[in-house]
Short mmCIF file of C-alpha atoms in Angstrom, two decimals:
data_model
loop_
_atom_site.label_atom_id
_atom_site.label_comp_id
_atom_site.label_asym_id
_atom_site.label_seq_id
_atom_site.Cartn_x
_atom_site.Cartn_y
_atom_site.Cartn_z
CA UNK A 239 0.00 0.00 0.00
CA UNK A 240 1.44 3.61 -0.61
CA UNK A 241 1.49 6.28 1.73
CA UNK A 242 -0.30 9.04 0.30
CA UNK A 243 -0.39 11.54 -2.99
CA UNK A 244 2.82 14.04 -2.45
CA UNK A 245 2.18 16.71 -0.40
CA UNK A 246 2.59 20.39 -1.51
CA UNK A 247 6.05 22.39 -1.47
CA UNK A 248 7.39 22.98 1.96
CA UNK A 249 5.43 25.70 3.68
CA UNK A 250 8.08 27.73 5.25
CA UNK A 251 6.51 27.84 8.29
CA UNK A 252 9.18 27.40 11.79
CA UNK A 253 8.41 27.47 15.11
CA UNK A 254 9.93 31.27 16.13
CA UNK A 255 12.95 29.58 18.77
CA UNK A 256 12.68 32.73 21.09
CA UNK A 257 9.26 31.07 22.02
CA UNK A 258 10.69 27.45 22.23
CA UNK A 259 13.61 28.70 24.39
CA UNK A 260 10.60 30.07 26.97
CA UNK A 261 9.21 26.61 27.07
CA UNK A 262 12.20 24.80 27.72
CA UNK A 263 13.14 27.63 30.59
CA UNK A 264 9.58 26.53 31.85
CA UNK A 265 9.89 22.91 32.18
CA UNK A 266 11.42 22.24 34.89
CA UNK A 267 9.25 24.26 37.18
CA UNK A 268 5.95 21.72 35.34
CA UNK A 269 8.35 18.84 35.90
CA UNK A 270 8.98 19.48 39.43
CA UNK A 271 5.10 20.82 40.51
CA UNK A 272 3.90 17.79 38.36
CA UNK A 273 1.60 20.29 36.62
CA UNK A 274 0.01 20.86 33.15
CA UNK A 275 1.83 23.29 30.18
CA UNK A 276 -0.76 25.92 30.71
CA UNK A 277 1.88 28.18 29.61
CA UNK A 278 2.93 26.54 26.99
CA UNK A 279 0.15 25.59 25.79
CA UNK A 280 -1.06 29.14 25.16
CA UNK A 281 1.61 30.57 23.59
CA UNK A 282 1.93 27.56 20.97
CA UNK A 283 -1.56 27.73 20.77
CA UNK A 284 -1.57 31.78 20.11
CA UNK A 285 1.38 30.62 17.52
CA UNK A 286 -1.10 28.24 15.30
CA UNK A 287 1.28 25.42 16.58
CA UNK A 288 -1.93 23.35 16.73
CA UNK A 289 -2.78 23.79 12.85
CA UNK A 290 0.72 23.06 11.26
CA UNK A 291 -0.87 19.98 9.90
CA UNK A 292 -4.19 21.17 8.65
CA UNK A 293 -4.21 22.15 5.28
CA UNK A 294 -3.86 25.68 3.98
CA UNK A 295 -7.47 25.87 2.32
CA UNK A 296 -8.79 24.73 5.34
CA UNK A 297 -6.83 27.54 7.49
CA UNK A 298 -3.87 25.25 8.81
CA UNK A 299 -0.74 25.66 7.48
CA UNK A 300 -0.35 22.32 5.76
CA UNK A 301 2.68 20.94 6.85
CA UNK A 302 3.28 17.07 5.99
CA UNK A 303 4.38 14.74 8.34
CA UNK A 304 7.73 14.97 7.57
CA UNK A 305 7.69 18.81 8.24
CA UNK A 306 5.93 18.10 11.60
CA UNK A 307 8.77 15.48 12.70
CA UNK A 308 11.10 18.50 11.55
CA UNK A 309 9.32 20.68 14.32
CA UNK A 310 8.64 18.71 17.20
CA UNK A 311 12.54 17.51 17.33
CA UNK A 312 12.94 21.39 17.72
CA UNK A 313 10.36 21.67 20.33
CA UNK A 314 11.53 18.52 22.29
CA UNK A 315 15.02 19.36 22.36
CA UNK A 316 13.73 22.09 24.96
CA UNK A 317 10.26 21.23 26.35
CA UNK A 318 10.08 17.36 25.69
CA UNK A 319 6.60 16.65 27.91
CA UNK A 320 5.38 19.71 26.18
CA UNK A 321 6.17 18.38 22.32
CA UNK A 322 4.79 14.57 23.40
CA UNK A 323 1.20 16.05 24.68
CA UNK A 324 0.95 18.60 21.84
CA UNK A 325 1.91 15.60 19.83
CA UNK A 326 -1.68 14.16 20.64
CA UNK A 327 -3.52 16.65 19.16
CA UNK A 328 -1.03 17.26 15.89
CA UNK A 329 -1.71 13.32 14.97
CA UNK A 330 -5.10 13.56 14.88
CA UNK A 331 -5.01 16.49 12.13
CA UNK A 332 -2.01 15.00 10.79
CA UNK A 333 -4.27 11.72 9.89
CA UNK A 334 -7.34 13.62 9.00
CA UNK A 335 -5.20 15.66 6.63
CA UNK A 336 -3.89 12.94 5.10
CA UNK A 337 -7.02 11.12 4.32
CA UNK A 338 -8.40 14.06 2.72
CA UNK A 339 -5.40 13.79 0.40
CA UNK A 340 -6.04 10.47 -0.25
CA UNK A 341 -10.06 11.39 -1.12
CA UNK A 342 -11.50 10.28 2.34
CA UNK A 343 -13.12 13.17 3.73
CA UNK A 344 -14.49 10.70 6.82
CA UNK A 345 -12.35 12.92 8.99
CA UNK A 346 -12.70 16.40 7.36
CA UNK A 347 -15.18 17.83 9.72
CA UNK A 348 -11.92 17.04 12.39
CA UNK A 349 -9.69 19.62 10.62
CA UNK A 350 -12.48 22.12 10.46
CA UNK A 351 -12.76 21.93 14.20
CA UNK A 352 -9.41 21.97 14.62
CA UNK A 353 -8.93 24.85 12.73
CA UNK A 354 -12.02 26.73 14.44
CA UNK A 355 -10.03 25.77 17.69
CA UNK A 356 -11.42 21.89 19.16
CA UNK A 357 -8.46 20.32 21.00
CA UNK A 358 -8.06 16.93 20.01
CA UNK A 359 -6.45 14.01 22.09
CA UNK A 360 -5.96 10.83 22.34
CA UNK A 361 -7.44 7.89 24.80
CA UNK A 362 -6.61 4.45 23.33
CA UNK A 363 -4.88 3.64 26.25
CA UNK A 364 -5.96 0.81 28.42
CA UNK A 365 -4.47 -1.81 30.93
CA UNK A 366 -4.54 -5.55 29.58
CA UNK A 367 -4.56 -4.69 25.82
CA UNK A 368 -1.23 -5.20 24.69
CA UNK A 369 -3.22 -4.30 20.46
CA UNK A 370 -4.14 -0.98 20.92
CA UNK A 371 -6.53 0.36 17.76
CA UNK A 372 -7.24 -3.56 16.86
CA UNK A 373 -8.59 -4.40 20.48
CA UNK A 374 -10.33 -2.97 23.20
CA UNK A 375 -11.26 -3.76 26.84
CA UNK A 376 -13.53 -0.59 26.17
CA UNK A 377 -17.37 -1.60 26.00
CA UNK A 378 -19.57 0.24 23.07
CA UNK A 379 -22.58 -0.68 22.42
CA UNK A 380 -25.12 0.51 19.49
CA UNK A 381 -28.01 3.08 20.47
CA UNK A 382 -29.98 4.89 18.77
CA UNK A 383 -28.36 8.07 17.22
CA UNK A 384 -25.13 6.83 18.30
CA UNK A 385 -22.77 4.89 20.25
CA UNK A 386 -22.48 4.56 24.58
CA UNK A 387 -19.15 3.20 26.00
CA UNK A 388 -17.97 2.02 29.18
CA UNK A 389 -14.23 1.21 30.24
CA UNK A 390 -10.72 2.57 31.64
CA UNK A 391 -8.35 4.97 29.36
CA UNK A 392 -4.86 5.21 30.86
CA UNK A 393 -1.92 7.66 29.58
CA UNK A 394 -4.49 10.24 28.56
CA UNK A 395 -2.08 13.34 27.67
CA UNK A 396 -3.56 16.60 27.19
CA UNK A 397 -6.52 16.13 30.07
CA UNK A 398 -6.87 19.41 31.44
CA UNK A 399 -7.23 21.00 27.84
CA UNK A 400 -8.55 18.58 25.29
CA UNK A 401 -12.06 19.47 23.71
CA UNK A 402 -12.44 16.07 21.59
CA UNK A 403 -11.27 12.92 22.79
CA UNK A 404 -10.62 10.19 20.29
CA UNK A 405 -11.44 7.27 22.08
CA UNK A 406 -12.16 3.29 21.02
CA UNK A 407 -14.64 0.39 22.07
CA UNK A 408 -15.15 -2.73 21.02
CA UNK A 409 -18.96 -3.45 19.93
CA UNK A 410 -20.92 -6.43 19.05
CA UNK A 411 -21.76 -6.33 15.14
CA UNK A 412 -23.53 -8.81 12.79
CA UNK A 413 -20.60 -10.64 11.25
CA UNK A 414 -18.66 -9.99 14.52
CA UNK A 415 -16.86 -7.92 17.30
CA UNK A 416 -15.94 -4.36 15.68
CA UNK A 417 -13.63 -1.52 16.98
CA UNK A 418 -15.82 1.60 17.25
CA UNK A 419 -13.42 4.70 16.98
CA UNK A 420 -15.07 7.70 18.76
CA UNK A 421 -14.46 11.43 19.48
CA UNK A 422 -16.21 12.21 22.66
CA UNK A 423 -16.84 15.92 23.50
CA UNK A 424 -15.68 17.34 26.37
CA UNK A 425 -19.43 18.03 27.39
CA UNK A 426 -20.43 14.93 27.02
CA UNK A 427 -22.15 13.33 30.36
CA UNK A 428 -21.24 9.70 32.30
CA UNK A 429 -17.33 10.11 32.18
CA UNK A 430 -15.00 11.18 34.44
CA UNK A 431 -11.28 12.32 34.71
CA UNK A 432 -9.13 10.30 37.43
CA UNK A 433 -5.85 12.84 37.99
CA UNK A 434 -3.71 9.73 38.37
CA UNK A 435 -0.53 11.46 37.03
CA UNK A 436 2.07 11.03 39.31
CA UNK A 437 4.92 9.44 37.22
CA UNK A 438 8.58 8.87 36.76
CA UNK A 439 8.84 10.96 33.64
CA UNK A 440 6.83 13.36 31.40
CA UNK A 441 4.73 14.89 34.05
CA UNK A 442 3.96 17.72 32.66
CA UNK A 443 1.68 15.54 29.98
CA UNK A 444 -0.94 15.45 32.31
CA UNK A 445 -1.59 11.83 31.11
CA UNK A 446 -4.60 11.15 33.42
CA UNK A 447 -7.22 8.14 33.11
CA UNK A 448 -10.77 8.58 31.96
CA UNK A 449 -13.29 6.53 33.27
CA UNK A 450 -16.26 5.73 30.59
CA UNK A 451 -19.73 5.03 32.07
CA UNK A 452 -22.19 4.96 29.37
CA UNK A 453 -20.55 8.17 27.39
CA UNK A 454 -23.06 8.50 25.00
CA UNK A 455 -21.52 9.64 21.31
CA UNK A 456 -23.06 10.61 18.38
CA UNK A 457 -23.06 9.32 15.30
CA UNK A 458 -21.23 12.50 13.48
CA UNK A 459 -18.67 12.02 16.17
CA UNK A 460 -18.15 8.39 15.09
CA UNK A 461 -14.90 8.22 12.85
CA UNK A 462 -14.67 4.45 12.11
CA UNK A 463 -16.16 1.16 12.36
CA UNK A 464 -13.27 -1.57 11.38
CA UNK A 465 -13.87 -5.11 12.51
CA UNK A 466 -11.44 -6.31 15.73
CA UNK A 467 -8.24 -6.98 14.69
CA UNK A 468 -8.09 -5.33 11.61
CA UNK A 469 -6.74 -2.82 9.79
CA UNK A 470 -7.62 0.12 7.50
CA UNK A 471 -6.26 3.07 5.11
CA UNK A 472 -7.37 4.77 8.69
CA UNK A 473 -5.39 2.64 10.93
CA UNK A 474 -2.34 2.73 8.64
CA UNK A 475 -2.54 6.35 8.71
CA UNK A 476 -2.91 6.15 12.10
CA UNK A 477 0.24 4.66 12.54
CA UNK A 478 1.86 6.55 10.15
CA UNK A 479 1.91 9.39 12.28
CA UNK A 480 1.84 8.29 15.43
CA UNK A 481 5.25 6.26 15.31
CA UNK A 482 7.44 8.86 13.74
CA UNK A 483 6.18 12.04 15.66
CA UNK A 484 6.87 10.06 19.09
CA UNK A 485 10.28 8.96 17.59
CA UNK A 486 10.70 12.82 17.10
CA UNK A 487 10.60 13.79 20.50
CA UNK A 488 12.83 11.07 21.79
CA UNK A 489 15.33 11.39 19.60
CA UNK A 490 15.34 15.18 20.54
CA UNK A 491 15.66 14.06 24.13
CA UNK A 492 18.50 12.27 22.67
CA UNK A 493 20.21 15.17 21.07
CA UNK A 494 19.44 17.61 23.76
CA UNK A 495 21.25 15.05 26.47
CA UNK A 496 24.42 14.60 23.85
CA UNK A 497 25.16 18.24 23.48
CA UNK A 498 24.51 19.27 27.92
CA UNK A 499 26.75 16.36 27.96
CA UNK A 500 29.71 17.64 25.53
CA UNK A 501 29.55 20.81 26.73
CA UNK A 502 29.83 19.50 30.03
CA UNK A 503 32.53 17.68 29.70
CA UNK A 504 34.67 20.49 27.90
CA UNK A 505 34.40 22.14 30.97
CA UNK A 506 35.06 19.55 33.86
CA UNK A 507 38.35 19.11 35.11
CA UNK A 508 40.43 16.26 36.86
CA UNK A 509 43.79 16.08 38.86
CA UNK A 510 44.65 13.05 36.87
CA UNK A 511 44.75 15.21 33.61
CA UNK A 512 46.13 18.50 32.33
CA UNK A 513 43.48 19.54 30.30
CA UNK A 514 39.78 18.82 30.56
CA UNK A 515 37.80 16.03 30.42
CA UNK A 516 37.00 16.02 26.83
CA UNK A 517 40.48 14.32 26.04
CA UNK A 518 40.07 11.45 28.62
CA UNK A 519 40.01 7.93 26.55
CA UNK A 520 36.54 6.90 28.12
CA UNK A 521 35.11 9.50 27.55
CA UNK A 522 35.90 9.95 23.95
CA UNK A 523 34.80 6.81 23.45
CA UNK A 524 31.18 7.02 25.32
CA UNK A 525 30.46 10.27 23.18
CA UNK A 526 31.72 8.40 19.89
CA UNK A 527 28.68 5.85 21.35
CA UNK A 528 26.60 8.52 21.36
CA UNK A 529 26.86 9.86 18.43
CA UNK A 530 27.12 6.60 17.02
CA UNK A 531 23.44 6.03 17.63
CA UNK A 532 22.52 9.23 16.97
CA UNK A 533 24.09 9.00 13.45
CA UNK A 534 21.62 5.68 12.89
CA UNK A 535 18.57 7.21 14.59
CA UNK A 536 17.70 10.70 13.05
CA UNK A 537 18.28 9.18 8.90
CA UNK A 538 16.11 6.60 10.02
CA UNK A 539 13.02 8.93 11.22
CA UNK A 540 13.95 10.98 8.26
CA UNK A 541 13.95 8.65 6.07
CA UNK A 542 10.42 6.99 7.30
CA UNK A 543 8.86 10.60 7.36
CA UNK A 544 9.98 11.70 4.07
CA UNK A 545 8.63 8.45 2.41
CA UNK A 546 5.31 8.78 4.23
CA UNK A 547 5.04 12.72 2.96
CA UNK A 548 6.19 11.45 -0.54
CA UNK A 549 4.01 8.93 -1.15
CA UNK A 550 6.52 5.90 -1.56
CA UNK A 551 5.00 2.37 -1.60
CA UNK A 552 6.00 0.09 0.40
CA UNK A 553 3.25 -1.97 0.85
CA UNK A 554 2.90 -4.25 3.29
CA UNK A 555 6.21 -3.71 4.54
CA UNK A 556 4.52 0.05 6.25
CA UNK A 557 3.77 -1.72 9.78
CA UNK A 558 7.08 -2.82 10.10
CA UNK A 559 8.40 0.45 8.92
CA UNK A 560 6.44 2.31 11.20
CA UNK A 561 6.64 0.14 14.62
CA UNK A 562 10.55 0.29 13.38
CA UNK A 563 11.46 4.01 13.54
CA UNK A 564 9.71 4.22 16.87
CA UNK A 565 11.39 1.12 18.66
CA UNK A 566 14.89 2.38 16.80
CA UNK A 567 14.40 6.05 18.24
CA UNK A 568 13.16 5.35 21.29
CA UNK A 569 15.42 2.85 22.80
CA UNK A 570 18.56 4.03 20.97
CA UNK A 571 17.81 7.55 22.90
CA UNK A 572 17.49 5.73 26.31
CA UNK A 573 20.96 4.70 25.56
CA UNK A 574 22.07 7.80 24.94
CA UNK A 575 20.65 9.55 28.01
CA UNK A 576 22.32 6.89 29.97
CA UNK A 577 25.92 7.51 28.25
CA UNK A 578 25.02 11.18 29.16
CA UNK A 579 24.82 10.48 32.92
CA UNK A 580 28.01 8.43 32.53
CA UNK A 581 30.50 11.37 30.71
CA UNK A 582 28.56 14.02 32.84
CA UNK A 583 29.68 12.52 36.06
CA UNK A 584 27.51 12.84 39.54
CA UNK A 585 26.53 16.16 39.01
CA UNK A 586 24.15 14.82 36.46
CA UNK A 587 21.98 12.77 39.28
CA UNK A 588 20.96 16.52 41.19
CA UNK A 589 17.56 17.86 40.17
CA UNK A 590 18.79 21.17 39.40
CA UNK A 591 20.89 19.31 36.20
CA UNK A 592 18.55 19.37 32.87
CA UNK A 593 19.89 15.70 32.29
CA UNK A 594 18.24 14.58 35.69
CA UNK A 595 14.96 14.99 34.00
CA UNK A 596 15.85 13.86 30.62
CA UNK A 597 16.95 10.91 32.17
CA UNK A 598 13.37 10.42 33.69
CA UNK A 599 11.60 11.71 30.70
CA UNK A 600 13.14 9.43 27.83
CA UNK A 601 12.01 6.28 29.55
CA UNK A 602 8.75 7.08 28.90
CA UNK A 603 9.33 6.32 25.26
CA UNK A 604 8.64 2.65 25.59
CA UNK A 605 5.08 2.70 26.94
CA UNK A 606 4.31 4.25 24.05
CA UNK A 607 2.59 2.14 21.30
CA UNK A 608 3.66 0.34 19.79
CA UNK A 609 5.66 -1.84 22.88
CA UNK A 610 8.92 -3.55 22.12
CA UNK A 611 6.66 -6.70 22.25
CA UNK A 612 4.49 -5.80 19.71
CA UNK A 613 7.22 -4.05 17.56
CA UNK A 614 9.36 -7.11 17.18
CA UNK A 615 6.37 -9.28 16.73
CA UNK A 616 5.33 -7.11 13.99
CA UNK A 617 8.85 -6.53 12.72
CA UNK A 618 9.48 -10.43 13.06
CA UNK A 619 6.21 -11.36 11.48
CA UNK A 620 6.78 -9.14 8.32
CA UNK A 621 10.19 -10.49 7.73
CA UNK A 622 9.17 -14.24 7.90
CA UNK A 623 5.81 -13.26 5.74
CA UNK A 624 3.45 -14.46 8.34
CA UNK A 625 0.25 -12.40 7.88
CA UNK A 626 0.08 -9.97 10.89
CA UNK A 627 -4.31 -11.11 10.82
CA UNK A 628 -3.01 -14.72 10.88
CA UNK A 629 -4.53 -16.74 13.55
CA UNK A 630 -3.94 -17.99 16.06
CA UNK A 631 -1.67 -15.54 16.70
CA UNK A 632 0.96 -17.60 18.19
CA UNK A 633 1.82 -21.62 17.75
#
């Protein structure tokens, strides 16, 4: 399957750094109060941050996936929590853009909220589902005029500010369990927010749990009906913008630790040498590691996003292209946050040090979907040419 028709000519548009540099002088104050962006928020919001992905004739400023992965590596080099939670509302218009390219409009009424201001996140989360999208332990049953749900969303980022939460159930059909994907307004009744955010890393997410009892949801709120354990042109695109963007902010996590760490090290001194710590043997040799991974990471997630954007076809090889980037980015920056830590010396373990919290924040990147489970199961599948639908799954 290809991607998508190539997008238009690069937009131009940048995130001004002035305002990037305030969120990064920010974070550590959300980090350590364990509360939301507000700050943030607003001035990205006041920047039309939120609409880089909608197209121009719809008021965005239509940048493709591969522009977006440009900007949240900027954004996440200085505010990482901030880039991953924006990140929840920039996939949503990222996939609905790139439908519309493709000639589904199922999701155009998304980017015209967006654009008039909605806040879109994400709740797909939930405990025992190791399939997110192609599972659910979420409960949605068929009324009339729409769809009710009832279950437990975990990792919800963006809680205190999302207007439209995309959500999914599974429902009984006629040939079948289906996967009912929902945006719930914020209005709606018989749901709650749980503030259960009190984690090791990316606190200032906000990434509470929702509690579904009966949500009721429209139909013109319901974006897709795709039987369990299937997949879609939606899904795919799904994916497709999911993996890379969270790649983006870890492997900005990544290069922010390798360049506190280098300058660091210029400047730290020892008895045992007569000039700094930068020409100490180990040391050379745990930045060469460093950059090392770094030189494999960011071609990769260019690479990925600039075939999405283009258009290239690489059929059913996309999952495992996808799941890929994201495993690649996410535990190759964990490595190089640790190798941070290790040139940066003791200093590095005090709360006032920048790579204290990146050390927290980065191992975040492995909750996110998909898990290293599922990513070498995929990755493993595809290169044996097992069906990813075959079942059973296993033996």
């Amino acid at each position: 399957m290809s991607a998508l028709a190539p997008n238009s000519a690069p937009t131009g548009y940048a995130l001004d750094q002035d305002l990037i540099d305030r969120c990064g002088e920010r974070a550590a104050g959300y980090d350590r109060e364990n509360s939301f962006f507000w700050e943030d928020f607003q001035e990205l919001r006041d920047a039309g941050y939120l609409k880089i992905a909608i197209p121009t004739s719809l008021g965005g400023y239509g940048l493709s996936l591969a522009e977006v992965v440009r900007e949240q590596r900027r954004l996440a080099r200085r505010a990482p929590a901030t880039a991953l939670a924006i990140n929840m509302h920039i996939f949503w218009t990222g996939i609905a853009a790139d439908l519309l390219r493709r000639g589904d409009s199922s999701l155009e009424w998304l980017l015209h909220e967006a654009a008039a201001g909605e806040v879109f996140a994400g709740g797909h989360g939930e405990a025992g589902n190791d399939l997110p999208l192609f599972l659910s332990t979420t409960r949605a049953e068929r009324v009339e005029g729409g769809y009710r749900f009832w279950g437990h969303k975990i990792f919800g980022s963006l809680s205190p500010a999302w207007t439209r939460l995309g959500l999914h159930g599974m429902a009984q059909g006629p040939d079948g369990p289906q996967i009912v994907h929902a945006f719930m307004p914020r209005d709606t009744a018989d749901y709650r927010i749980e503030e259960t955010w009190d984690t090791l890393g990316m606190r200032a997410t906000r990434s509470d749990d929702t509690v579904l009892e009966g949500a009721f949801v429209p139909d013109r709120y319901i974006g897709r009906i795709v039987p369990a354990g299937q997949a879609d042109l939606f899904i795919l695109t799904f994916f497709a913008w999911v993996e890379p963007t969270f790649a983006a902010v870890y492997s900005a996590i990544a290069e922010r630790a390798r360049d506190l760490a280098v300058a660091g090290t210029k400047r730290r001194t020892s008895l045992a040498l007569t000039r700094t710590m930068a020409y100490h043997p180990e040391i050379q040799h745990n930045v060469a590691a460093m950059q090392l991974e770094l030189e494999a990471m960011l071609p990769h997630l260019e690479r990925v996003a600039a075939d999405w954007s283009a258009g290239v076809d690489h059929g059913p090889a996309w999952p495992m292209k996808l799941v890929a980037v994201k495993h690649h980015c996410a535990e190759g920056a964990r490595r190089v946050v640790d190798l941070a830590l290790t040139v940066s010396g003791g200093g590095a373990m005090f709360k006032r040090n920048e790579l204290e919290r990146l050390y927290r924040d980065v191992r975040a990147g492995g909750f996110h979907p998909a898990s290293s489970l599922l990513a070498h199961e995929i990755v493993g599948k595809t290169a044996l040419g097992i069906d990813l639908g075959e079942q059973p799954r296993w033996g």
